Short mmCIF file of C-alpha atoms and ligand atoms in Angstrom, two decimals:
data_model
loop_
_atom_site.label_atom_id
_atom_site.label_comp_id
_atom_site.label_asym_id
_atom_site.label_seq_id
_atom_site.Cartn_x
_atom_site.Cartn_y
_atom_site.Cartn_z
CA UNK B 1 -13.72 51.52 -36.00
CA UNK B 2 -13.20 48.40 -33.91
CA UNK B 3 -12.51 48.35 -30.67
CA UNK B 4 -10.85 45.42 -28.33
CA UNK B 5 -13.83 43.94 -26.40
CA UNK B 6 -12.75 40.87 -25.53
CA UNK B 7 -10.72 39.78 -22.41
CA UNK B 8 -7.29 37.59 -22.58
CA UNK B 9 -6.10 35.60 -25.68
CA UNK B 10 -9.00 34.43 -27.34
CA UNK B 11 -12.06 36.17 -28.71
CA UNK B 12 -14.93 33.57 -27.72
CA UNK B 13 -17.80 35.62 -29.86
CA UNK B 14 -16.23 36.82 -32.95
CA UNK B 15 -17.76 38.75 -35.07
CA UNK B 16 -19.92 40.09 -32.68
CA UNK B 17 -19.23 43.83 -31.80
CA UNK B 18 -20.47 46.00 -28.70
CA UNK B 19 -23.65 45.87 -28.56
CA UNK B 20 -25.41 49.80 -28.72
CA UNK B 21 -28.82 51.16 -29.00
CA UNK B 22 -30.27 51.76 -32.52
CA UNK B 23 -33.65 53.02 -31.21
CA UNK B 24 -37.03 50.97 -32.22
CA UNK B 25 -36.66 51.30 -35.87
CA UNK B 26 -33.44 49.22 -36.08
CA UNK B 27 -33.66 45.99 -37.61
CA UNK B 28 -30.28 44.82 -36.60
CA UNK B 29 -30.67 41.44 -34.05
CA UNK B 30 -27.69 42.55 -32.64
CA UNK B 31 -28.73 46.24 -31.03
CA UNK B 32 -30.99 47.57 -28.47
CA UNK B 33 -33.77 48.21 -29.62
CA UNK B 34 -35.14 50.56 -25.83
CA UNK B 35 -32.24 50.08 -23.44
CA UNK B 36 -30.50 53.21 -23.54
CA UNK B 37 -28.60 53.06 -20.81
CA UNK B 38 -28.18 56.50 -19.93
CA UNK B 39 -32.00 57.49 -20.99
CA UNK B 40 -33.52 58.76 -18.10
CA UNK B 41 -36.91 57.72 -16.86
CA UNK B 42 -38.56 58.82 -13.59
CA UNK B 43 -35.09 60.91 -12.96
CA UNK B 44 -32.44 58.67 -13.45
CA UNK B 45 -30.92 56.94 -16.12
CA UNK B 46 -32.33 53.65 -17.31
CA UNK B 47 -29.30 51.25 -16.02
CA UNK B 48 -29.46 52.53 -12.54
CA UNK B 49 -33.16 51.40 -12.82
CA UNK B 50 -32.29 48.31 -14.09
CA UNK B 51 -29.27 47.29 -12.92
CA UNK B 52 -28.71 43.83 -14.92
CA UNK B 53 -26.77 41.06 -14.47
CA UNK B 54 -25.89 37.79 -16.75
CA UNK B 55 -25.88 34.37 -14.64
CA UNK B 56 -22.99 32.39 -15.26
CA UNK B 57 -24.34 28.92 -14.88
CA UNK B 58 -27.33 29.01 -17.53
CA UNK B 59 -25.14 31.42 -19.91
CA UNK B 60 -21.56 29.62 -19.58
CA UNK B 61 -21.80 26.27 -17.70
CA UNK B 62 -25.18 25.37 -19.41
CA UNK B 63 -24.73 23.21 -22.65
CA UNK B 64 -28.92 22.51 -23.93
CA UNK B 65 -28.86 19.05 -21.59
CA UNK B 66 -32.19 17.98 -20.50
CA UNK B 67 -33.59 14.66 -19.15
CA UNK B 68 -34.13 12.99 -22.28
CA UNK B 69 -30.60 14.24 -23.82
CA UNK B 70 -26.88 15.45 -23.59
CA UNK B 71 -26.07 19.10 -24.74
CA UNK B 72 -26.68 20.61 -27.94
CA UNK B 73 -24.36 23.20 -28.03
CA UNK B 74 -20.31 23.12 -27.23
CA UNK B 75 -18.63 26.40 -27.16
CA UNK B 76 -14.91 26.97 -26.84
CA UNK B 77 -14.62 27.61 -23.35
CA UNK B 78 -16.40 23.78 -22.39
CA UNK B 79 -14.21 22.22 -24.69
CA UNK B 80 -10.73 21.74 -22.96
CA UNK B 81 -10.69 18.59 -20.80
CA UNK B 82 -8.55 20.00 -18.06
CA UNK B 83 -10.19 21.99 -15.34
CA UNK B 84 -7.23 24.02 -14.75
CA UNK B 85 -7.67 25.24 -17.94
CA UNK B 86 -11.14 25.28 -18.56
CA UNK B 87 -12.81 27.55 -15.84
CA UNK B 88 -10.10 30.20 -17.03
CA UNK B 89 -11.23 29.52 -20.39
CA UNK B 90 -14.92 30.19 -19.32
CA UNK B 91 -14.23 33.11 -16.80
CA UNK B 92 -12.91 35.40 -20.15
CA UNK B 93 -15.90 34.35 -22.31
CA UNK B 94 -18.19 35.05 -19.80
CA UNK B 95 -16.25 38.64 -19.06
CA UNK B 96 -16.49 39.28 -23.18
CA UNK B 97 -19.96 38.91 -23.06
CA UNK B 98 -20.63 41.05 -19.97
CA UNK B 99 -18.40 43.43 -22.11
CA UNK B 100 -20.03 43.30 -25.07
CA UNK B 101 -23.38 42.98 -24.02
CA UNK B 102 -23.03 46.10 -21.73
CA UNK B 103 -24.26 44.75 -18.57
CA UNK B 104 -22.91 45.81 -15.26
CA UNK B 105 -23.13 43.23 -13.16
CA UNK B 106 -22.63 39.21 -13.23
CA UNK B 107 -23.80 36.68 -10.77
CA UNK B 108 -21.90 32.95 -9.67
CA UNK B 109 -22.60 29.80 -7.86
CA UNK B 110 -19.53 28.16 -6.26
CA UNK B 111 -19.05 25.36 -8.66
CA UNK B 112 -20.23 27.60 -11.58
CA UNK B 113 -16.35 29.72 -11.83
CA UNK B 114 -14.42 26.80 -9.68
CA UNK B 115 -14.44 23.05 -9.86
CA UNK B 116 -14.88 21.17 -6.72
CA UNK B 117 -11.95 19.28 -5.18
CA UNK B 118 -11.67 16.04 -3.39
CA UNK B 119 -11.44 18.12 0.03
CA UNK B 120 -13.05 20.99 1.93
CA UNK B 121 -8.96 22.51 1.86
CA UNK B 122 -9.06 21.84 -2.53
CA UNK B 123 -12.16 23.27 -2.94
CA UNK B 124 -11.19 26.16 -1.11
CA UNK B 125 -8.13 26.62 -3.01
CA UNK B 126 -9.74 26.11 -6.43
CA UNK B 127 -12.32 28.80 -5.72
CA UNK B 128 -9.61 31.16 -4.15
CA UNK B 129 -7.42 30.90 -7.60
CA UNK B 130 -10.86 31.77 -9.88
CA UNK B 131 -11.65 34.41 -7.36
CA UNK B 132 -8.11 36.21 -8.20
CA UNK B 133 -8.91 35.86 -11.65
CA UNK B 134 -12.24 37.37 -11.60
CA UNK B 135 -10.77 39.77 -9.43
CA UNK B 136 -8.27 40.70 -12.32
CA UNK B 137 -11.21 40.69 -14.71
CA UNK B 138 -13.24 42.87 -12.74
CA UNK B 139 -10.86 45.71 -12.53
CA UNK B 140 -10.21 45.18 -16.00
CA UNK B 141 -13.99 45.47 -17.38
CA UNK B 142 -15.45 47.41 -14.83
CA UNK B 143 -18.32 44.62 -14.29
CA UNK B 144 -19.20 44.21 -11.33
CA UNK B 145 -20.71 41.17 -8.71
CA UNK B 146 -24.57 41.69 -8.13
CA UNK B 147 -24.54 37.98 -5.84
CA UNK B 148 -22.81 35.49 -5.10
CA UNK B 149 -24.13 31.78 -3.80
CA UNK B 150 -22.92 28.40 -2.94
CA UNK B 151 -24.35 25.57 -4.60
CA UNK B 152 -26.02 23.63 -2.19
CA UNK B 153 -27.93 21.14 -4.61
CA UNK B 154 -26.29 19.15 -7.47
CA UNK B 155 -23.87 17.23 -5.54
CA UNK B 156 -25.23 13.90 -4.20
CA UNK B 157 -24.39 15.17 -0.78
CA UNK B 158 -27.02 17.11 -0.83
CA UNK B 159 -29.77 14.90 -1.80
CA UNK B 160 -31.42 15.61 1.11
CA UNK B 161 -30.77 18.96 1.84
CA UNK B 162 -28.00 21.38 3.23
CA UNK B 163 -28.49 23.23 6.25
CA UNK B 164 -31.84 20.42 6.46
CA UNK B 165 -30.30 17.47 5.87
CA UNK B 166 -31.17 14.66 8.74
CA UNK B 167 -27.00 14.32 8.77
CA UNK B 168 -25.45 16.90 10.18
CA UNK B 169 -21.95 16.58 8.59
CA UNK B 170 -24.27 17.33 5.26
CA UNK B 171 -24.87 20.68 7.49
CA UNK B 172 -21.27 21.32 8.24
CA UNK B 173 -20.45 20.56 4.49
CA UNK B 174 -23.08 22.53 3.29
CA UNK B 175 -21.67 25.19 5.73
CA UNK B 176 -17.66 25.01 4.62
CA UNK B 177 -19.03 25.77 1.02
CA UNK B 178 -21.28 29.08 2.34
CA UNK B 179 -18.09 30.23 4.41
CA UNK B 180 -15.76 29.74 1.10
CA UNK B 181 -18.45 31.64 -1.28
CA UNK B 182 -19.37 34.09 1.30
CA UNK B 183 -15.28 34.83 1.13
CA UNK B 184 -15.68 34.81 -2.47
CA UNK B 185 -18.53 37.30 -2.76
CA UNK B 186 -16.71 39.56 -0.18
CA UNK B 187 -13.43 39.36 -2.43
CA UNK B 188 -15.34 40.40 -5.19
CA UNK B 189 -17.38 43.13 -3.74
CA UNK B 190 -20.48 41.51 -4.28
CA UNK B 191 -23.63 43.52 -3.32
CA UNK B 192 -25.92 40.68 -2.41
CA UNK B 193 -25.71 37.21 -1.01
CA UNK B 194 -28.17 34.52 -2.20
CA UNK B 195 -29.58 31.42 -0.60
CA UNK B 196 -31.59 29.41 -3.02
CA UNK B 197 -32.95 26.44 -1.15
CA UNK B 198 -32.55 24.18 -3.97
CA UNK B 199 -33.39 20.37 -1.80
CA UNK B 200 -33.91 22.46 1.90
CA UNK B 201 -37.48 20.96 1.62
CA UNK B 202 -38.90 17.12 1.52
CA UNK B 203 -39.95 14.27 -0.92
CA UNK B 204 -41.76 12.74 1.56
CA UNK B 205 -43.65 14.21 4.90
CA UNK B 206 -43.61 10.87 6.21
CA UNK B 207 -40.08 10.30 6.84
CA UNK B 208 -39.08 14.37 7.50
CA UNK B 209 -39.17 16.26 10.86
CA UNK B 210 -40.15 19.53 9.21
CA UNK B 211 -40.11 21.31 12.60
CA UNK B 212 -36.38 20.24 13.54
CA UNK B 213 -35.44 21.11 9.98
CA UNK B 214 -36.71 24.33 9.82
CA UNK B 215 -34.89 25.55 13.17
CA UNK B 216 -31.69 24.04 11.90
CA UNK B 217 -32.30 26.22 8.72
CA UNK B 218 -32.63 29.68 10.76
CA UNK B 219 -29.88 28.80 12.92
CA UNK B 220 -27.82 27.88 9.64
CA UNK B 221 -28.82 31.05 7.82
CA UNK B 222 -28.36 32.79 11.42
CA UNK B 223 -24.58 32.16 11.41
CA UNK B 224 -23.99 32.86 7.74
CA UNK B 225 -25.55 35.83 8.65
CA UNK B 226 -22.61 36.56 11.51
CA UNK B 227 -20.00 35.44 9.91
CA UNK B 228 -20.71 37.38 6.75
CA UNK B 229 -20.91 40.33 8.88
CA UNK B 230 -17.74 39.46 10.72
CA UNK B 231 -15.82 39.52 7.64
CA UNK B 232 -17.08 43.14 6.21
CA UNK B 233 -20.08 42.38 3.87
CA UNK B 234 -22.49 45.43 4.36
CA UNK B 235 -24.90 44.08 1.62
CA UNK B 236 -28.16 42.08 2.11
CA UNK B 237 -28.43 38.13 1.93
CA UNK B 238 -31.16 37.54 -0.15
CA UNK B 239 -33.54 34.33 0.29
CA UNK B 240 -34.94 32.89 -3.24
CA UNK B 241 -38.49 31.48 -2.96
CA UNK B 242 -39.44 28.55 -4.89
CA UNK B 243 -42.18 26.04 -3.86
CA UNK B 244 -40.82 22.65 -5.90
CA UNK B 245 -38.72 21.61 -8.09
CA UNK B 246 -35.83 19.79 -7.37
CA UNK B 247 -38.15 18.52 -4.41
CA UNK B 248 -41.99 17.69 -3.72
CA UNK B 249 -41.97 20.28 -1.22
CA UNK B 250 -39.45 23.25 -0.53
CA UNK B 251 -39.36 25.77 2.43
CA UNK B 252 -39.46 28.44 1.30
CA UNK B 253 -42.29 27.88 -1.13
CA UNK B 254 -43.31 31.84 -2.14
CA UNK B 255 -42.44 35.76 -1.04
CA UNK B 256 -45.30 35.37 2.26
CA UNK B 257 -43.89 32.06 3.35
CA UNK B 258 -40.58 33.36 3.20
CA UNK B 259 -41.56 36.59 5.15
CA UNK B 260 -43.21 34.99 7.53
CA UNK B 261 -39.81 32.61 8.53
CA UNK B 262 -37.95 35.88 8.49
CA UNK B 263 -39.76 37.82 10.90
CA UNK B 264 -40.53 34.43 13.10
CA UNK B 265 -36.61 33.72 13.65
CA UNK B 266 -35.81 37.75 13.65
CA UNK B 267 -33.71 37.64 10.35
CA UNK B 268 -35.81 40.36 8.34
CA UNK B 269 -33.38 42.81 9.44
CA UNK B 270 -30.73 41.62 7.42
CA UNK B 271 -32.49 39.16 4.69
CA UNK B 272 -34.77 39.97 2.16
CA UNK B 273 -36.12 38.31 -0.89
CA UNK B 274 -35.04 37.70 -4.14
CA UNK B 275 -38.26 36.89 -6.33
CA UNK B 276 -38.05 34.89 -9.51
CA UNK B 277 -40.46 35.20 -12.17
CA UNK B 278 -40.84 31.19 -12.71
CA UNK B 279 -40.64 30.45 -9.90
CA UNK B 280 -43.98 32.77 -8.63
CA UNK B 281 -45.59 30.76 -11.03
CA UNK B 282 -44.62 27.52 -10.20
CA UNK B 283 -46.32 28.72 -6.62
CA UNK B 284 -49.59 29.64 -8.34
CA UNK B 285 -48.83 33.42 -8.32
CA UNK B 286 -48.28 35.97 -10.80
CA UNK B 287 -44.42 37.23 -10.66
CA UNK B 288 -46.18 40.40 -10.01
CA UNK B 289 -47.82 39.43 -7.05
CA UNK B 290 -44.66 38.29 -5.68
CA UNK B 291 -43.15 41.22 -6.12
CA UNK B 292 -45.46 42.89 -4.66
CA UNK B 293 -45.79 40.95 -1.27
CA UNK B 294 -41.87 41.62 -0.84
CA UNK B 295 -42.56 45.20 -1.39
CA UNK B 296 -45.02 45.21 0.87
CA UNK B 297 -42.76 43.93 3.80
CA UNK B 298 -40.02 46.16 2.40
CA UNK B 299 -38.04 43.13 1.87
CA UNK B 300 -37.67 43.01 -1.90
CA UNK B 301 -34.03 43.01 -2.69
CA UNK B 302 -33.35 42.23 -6.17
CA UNK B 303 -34.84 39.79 -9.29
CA UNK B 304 -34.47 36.44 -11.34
CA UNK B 305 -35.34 37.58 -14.45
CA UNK B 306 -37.23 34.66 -16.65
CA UNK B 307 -40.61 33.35 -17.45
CA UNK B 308 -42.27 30.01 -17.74
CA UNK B 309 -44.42 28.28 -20.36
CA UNK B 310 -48.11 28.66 -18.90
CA UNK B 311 -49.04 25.04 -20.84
CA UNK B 312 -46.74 23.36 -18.29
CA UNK B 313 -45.95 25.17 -15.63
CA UNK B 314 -42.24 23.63 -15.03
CA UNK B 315 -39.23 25.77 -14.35
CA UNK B 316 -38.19 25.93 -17.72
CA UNK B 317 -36.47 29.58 -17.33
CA UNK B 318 -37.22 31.22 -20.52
CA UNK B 319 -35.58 34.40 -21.05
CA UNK B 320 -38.53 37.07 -20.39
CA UNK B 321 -39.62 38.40 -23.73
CA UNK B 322 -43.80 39.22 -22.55
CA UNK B 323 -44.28 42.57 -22.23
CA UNK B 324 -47.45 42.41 -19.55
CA UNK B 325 -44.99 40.56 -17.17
CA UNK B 326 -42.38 43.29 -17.44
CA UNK B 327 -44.55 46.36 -17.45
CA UNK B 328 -46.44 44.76 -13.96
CA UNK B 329 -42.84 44.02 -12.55
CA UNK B 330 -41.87 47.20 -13.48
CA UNK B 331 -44.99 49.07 -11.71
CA UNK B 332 -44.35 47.30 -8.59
CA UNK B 333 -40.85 47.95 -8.44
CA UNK B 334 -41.10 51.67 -9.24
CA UNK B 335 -43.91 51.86 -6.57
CA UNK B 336 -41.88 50.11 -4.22
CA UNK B 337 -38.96 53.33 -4.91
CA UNK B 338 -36.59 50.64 -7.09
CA UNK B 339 -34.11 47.89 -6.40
CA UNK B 340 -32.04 49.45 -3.88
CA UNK B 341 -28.74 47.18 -3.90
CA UNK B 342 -30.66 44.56 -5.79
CA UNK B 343 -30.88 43.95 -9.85
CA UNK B 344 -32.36 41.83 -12.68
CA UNK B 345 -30.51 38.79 -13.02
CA UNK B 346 -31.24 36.83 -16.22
CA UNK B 347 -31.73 33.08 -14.39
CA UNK B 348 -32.62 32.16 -17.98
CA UNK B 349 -31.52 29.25 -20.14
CA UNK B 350 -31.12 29.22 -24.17
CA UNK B 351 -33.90 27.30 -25.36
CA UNK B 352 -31.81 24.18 -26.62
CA UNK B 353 -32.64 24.55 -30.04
CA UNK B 354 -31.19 27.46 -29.77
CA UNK B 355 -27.66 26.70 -31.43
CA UNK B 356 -25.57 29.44 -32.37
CA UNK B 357 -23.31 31.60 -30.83
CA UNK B 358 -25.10 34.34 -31.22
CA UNK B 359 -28.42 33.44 -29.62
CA UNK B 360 -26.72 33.71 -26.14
CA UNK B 361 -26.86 37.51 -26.89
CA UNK B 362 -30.27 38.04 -28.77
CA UNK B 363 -31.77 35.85 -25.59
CA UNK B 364 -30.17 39.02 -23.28
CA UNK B 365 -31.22 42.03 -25.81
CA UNK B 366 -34.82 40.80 -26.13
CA UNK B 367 -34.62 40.30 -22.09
CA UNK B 368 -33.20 43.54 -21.67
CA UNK B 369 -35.00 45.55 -24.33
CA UNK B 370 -38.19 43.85 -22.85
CA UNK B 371 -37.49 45.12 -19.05
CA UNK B 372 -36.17 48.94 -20.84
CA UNK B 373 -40.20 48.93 -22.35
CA UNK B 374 -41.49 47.49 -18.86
CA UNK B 375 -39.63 50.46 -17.16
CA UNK B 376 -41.21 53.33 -19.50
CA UNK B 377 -44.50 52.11 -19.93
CA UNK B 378 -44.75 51.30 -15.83
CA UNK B 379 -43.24 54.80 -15.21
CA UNK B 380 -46.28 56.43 -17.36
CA UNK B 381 -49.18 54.29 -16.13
CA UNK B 382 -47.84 54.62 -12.38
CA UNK B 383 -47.52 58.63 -12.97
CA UNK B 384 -50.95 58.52 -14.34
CA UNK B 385 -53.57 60.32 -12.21
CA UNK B 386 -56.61 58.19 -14.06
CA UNK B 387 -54.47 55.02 -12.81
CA UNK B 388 -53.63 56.36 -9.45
CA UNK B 389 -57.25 57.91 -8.92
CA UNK B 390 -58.86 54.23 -9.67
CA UNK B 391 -56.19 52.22 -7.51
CA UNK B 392 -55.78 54.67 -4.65
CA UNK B 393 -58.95 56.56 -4.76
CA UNK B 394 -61.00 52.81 -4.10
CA UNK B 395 -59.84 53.90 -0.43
CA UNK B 396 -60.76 57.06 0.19
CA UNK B 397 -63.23 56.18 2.90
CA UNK B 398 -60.27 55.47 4.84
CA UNK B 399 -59.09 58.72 4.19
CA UNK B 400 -60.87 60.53 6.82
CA UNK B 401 -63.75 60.46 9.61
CA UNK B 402 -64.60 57.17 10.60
CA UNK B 403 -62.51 55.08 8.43
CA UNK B 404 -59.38 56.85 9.44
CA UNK B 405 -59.88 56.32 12.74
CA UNK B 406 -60.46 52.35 12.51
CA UNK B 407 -57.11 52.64 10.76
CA UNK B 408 -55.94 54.13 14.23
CA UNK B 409 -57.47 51.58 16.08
CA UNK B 410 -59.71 53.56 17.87
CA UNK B 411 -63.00 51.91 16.98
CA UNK B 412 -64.14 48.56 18.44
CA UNK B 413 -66.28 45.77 17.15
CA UNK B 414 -68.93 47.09 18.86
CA UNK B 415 -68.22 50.90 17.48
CA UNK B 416 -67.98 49.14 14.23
CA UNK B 417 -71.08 47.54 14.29
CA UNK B 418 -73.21 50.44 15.74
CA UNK B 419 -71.63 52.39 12.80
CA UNK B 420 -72.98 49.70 10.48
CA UNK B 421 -76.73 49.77 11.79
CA UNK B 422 -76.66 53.86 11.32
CA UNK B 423 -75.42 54.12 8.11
CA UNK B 424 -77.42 51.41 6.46
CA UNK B 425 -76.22 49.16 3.43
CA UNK B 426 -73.26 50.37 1.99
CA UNK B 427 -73.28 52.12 -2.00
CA UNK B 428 -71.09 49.67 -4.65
CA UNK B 429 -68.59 50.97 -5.79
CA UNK B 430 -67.27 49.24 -9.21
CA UNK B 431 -63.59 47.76 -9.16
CA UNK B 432 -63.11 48.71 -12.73
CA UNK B 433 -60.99 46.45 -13.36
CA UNK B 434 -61.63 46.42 -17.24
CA UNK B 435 -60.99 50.18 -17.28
CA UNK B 436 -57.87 49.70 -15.62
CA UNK B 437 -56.80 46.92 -18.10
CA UNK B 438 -57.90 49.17 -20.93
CA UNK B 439 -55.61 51.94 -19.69
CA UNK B 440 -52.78 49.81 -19.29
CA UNK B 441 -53.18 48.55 -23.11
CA UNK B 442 -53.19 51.96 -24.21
CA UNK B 443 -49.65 52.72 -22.92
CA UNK B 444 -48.83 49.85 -24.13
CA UNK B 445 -49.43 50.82 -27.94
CA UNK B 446 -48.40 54.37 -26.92
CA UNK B 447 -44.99 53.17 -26.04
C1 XUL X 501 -32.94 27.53 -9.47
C2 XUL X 501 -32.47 28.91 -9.33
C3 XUL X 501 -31.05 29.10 -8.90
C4 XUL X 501 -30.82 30.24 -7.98
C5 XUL X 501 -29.41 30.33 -7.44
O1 XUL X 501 -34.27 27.42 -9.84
O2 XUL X 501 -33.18 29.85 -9.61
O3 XUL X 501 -30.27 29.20 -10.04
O4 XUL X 501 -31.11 31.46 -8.62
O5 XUL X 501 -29.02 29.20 -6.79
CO1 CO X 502 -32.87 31.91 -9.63
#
């Protein structure tokens, strides 16, 4: 019983069927093992919790490269030498695996589906032809576009910066390519715009006028903003926090920096976050804790999906496969009433070791089945009233009497200190942080 999953001439992954859930006992690589998509948890079915998305740069433009060495891997689609041909080539891979990997959505760069051209006008028209096509292959699949971006980073334009580059015809540049992919994402009914800002930061303090930069970055973002609307896109632009990495120093270093420049320039209405797992680390934070901060502003609009190696603490997008990472995601996202218009994007790389075809999709079931357990183990523990009891009940001196009305703002200093000579030295009351931890194992194992 074999069905046709693969888009235009070629099949780029044969041998390899739909992928389907075989429930935890199955030993096949190639199945889910706890995404069932239509499974519901917390009253509504696991996908629409989830809502993931395969990056086409790691997954299709990525070859194993590194510093020290050239790719490891050449598939089918990177093979033809003629761009013309080539980034069709890769657009119906990359639409067989969405297809058989079950995923509903996809996410681009730019340069990731198109090839740049020697001219603002070529470029244009190269991305405009892929566009059509992924317009074709959308319809055709039923995938849809989680984001769309314009990368802002890898040419040598941009080496120091877009929309903070000293130059500003590196600004207007930077500016043409945010119009073209803004176009793009419209085009394809994208849900989300994303502005990662890969070099909008500095190597060197000396030689940077962070405060001129900075304003020229909310006045860029500012008229993306307007012309995005202008055109029809109802979605959210999305800003991507990272602290390093390509530069010393980048902008938008974590989720509180990032709120902070929001709400300073008046863009939180229409911008909200986009947290990556790596790169909360990289900042010193758990990816929980970054969730959580966007939450907490109700700014968090969708997910990179990875991990990093805690002996180095690079960027080296893993694809997530630990299970406390998930289930804390998971918790704060289900507290936080779930991803809206947002997603889980896999912004993960095959290690490259990692050879075969194949390996592109066990990297995405692990990821995938790993987020599915996240989901139903947060769902119980955040349900639970032991959990909720020892989180929520820590503030029940807020709840009423004198703590509620400091919440209210009606007490002053001086109230508060008069209040603090009656009532003497306050009881202790234990954290229980152990017990919580304890818990948390438990539905783990119970899973
Ligand atoms: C780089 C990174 C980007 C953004 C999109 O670290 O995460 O791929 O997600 O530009
Ligand atoms: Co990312």
């Amino acid at each position: 019983m074999s069905r046709r999953v693969f888009i235009g001439d070629t099949e780029y992954f044969p041998g390899i069927e739909q992928i389907n859930y075989e429930g935890p006992e199955s030993d096949n690589p190639l199945a889910f093992k706890a995404y069932d998509p239509a499974r519901i948890v917390a009253g509504k079915p696991m996908e629409e919790h989830l809502r993931f998305a395969v990056c086409y740069w790691h997954s299709f433009c990525g070859g194993g490269a590194d510093p020290f060495g050239p790719d490891t891997r050449s598939p089918a689609w990177a093979k033809k030498a003629d761009p013309n041909a080539r980034a069709p080539a890769r657009m119906d891979a990359a639409f067989e695996f969405f297809t058989k990997l079950n995923v509903p959505y996809w996410c681009f760069h730019d340069v990731d589906i198109a090839w740049e051209g020697a001219s603002v006008e070529e470029s244009e028209r190269n991305l405009q032809a892929m566009v059509e096509l992924a317009k074709a292959r959308q319809q055709e699949t039923g995938i849809k576009l989680l984001w769309g971006t314009a990368n802002l980073f890898s040419n040598p334009r941009y080496m120091n910066g877009a929309a903070t580059n000293p130059n500003f015809n590196v600004l207007a540049y930077a500016a043409a390519q945010v119009k073209a992919a803004l176009d793009a994402t419209v085009e394809l009914g994208g849900e989300n715009y994303v502005f990662w800002g890969g070099r909008e930061g500095y190597a060197s303090l000396q030689n940077t006028d962070t405060k001129r930069e900075l304003e020229h970055f909310a006045m860029f973002l500012e008229k993306a903003r307007d012309y995005g609307r202008s055109i029809g896109f109802k979605g959210s632009f999305l800003i991507e926090p990272k602290p390093m990495e390509p530069m010393y120093h980048q902008y938008d270093f974590d989720a509180q920096t990032v709120i902070g420049f929001l709400r300073q320039h008046g863009l939180d209405r229409d911008f909200k976050l986009n947290i990556e797992a790596n790169h909360a680390t990289l900042a010193g934070h758990t990816f929980a804790h970054d969730l959580r901060m966007a939450a907490d502003a109700g700014l968090l609009g969708s997910i990179d999906a990875n991990r990093g190696n805690s002996q180095n603490g690079w960027d080296t997008d893993q694809f997530p496969t630990d299970l406390y990472d998930t289930v804390h995601a998971m918790m704060v996202v289900l507290e936080a009433g779930g991803l809206g218009r947002g997603g889980l994007n896999f912004d993960a790389k095959l290690r490259r070791e990692s050879t075969d075809l194949e390996d592109l999709f066990i990297a995405h079931i692990g990821g995938m089945d790993c987020f599915a357990r996240g989901l139903i183990i947060a769902n119980r523990i955040t349900n639970d009233e032991r959990y909720r009891a020892l989180k929520y009940g820590r503030y029940s001196s807020f709840d009423s009497g004198d703590g509620k009305r400091f919440e209210a703002g009606e007490l002053s200093l001086a109230d508060l200190r008069n209040l603090a000579a009656t009532n003497g030295e306050p009881q202790q009351l234990s954290g229980k942080q152990e017990l919580i931890e304890n818990l948390i194992n438990d539905f783990i194992v119970r899973c």
